[in-house]
mmCIF file of C-alpha atoms in Angstrom:
data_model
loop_
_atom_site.group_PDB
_atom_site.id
_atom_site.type_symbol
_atom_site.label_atom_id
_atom_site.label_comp_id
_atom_site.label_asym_id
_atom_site.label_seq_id
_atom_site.Cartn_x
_atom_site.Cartn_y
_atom_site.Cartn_z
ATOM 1 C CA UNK T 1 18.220 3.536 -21.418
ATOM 2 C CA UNK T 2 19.144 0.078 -20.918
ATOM 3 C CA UNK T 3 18.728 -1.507 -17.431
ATOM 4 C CA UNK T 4 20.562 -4.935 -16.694
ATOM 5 C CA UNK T 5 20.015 -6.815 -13.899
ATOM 6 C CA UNK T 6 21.999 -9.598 -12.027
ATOM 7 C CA UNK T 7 22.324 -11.879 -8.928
ATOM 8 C CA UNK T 8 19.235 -14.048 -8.412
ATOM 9 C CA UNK T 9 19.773 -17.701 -8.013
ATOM 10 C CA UNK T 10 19.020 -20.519 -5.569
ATOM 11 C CA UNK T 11 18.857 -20.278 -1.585
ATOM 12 C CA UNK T 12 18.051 -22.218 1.266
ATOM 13 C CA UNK T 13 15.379 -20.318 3.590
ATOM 14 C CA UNK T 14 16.976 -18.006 5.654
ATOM 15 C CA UNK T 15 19.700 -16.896 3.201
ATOM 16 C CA UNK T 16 20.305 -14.096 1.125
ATOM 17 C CA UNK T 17 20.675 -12.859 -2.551
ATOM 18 C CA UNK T 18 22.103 -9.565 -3.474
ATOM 19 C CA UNK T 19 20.477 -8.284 -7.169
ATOM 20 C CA UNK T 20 22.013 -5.380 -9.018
ATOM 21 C CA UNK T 21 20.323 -3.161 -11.928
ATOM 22 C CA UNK T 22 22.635 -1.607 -13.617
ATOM 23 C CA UNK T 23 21.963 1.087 -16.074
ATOM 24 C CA UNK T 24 23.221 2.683 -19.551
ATOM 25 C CA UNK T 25 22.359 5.578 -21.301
ATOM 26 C CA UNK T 26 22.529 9.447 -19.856
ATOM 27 C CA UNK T 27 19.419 10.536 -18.238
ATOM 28 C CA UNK T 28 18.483 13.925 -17.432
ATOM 29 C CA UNK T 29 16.317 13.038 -14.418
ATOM 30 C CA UNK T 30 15.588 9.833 -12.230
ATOM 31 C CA UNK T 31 12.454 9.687 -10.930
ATOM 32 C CA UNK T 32 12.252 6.680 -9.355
ATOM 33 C CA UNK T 33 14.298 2.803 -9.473
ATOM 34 C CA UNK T 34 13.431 -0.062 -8.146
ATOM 35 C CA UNK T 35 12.248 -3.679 -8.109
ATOM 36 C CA UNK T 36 8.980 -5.686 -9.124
ATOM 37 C CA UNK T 37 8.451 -9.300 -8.806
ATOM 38 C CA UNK T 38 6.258 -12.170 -10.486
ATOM 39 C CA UNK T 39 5.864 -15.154 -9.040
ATOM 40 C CA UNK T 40 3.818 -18.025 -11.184
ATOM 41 C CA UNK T 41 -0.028 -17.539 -11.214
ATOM 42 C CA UNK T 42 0.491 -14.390 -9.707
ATOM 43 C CA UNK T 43 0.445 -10.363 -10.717
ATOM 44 C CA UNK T 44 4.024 -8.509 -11.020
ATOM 45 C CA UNK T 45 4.071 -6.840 -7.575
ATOM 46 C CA UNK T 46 6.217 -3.717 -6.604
ATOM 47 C CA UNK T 47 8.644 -5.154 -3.724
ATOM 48 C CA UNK T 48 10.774 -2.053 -3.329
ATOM 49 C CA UNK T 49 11.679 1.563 -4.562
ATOM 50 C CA UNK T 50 13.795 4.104 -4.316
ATOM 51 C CA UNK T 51 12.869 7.936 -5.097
ATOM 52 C CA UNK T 52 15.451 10.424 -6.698
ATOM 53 C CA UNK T 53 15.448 12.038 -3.248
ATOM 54 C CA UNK T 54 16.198 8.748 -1.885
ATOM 55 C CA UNK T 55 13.062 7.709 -0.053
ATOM 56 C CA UNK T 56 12.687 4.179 0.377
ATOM 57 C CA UNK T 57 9.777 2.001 0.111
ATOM 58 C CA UNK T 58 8.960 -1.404 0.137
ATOM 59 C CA UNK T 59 5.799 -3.950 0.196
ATOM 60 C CA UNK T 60 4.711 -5.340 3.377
ATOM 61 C CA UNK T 61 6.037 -8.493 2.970
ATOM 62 C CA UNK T 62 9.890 -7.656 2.635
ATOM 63 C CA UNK T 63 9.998 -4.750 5.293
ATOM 64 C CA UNK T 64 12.503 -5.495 8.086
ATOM 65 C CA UNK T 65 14.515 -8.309 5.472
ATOM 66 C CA UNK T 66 15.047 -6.660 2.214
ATOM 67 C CA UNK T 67 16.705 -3.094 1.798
ATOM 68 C CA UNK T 68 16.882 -1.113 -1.276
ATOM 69 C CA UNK T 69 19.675 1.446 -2.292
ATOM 70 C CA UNK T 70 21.573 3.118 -4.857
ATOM 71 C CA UNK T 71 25.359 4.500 -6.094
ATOM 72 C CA UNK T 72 25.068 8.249 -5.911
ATOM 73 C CA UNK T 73 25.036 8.418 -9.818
ATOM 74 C CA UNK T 74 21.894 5.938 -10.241
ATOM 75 C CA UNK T 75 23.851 3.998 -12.202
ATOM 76 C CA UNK T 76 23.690 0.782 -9.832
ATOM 77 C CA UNK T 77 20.335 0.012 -7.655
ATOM 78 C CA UNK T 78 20.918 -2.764 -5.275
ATOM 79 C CA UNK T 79 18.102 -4.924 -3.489
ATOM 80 C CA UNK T 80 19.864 -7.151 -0.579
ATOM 81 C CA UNK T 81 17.437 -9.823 0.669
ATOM 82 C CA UNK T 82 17.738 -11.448 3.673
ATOM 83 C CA UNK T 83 15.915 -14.307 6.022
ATOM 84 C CA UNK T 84 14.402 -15.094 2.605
ATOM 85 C CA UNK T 85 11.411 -17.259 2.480
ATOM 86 C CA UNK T 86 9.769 -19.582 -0.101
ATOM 87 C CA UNK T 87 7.105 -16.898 -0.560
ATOM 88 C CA UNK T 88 10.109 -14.487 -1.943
ATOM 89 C CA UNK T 89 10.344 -16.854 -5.072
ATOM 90 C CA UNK T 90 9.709 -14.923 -8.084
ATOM 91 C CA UNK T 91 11.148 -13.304 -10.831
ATOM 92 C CA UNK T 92 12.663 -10.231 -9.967
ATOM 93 C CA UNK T 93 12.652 -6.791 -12.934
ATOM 94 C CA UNK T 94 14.146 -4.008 -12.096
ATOM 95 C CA UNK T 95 12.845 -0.645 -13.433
ATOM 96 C CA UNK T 96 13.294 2.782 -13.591
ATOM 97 C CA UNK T 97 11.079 5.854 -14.384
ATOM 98 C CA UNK T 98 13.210 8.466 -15.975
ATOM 99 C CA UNK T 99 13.502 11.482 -18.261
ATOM 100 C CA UNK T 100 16.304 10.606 -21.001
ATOM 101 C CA UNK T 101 16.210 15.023 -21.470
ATOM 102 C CA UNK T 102 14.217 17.790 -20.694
ATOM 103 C CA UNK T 103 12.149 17.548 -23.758
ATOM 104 C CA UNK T 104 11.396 13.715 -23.549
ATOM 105 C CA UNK T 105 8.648 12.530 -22.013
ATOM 106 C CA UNK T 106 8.610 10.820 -18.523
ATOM 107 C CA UNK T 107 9.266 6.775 -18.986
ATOM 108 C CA UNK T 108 9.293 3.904 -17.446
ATOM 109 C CA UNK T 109 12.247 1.568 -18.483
ATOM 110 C CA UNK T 110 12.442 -1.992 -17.200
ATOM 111 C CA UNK T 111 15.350 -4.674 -17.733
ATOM 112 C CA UNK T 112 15.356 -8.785 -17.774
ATOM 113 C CA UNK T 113 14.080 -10.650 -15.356
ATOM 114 C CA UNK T 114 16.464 -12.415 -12.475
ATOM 115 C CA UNK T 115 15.359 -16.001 -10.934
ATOM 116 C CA UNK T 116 14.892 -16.101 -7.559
ATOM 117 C CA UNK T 117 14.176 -19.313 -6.088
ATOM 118 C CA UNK T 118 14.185 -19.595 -2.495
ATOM 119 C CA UNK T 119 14.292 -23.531 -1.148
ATOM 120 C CA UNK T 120 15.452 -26.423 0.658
#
């Protein structure tokens, strides 16, 4: 499983950034995709998820501006930011906790990092 992930780049506050994770490789089961962030001096931080089942979640600090969501296929997660702030800089990894097949064990997979830099 590969995971490659696009989109960040530079924004005024306010604006918004659309990142995409896409994946290769079959999988038998998807557990969970989603997004982590590191900003400098700080720990990687989960931002937002997305379960198999589709259940959402995301940190404090995003709920209400960022949304999460993926092609039927979980080939593509998307995170759309919007009314970003400075805060939101970071670099942004997308991940995903899989099974490749039944008789593999359950895995976490993550792909590059993505620059987000939010400022005026």
């Amino acid at each position: 499983v590969q995971l490659q992930a696009s989109g960040g780049g530079l924004v005024q506050p306010g604006g918004s950034l659309s990142l995409s994770c896409a994946r290769s490789g079959s999988i038998s089961a998807i557990y969970y995709m989603g997004w982590y962030r590191q900003a400098p001096g700080k720990q990687r931080e989960l931002v937002a998820s997305i379960s198999g089942a589709g259940t959402k979640t995301y940190v404090d600090s995003v709920k209400g501006r960022f949304t999460i969501s993926g092609d039927n296929r979980w080939r593509t997660v998307y995170l759309r930011m919007d009314n970003l702030k400075p805060e939101d800089t970071a670099v942004y990894y997308c991940y995903a906790d899989c099974r490749i097949s039944p008789r593999d064990p359950r895995s976490t997979y993550w792909g590059n990092g993505t620059q987000v830099t939010v400022s005026s």
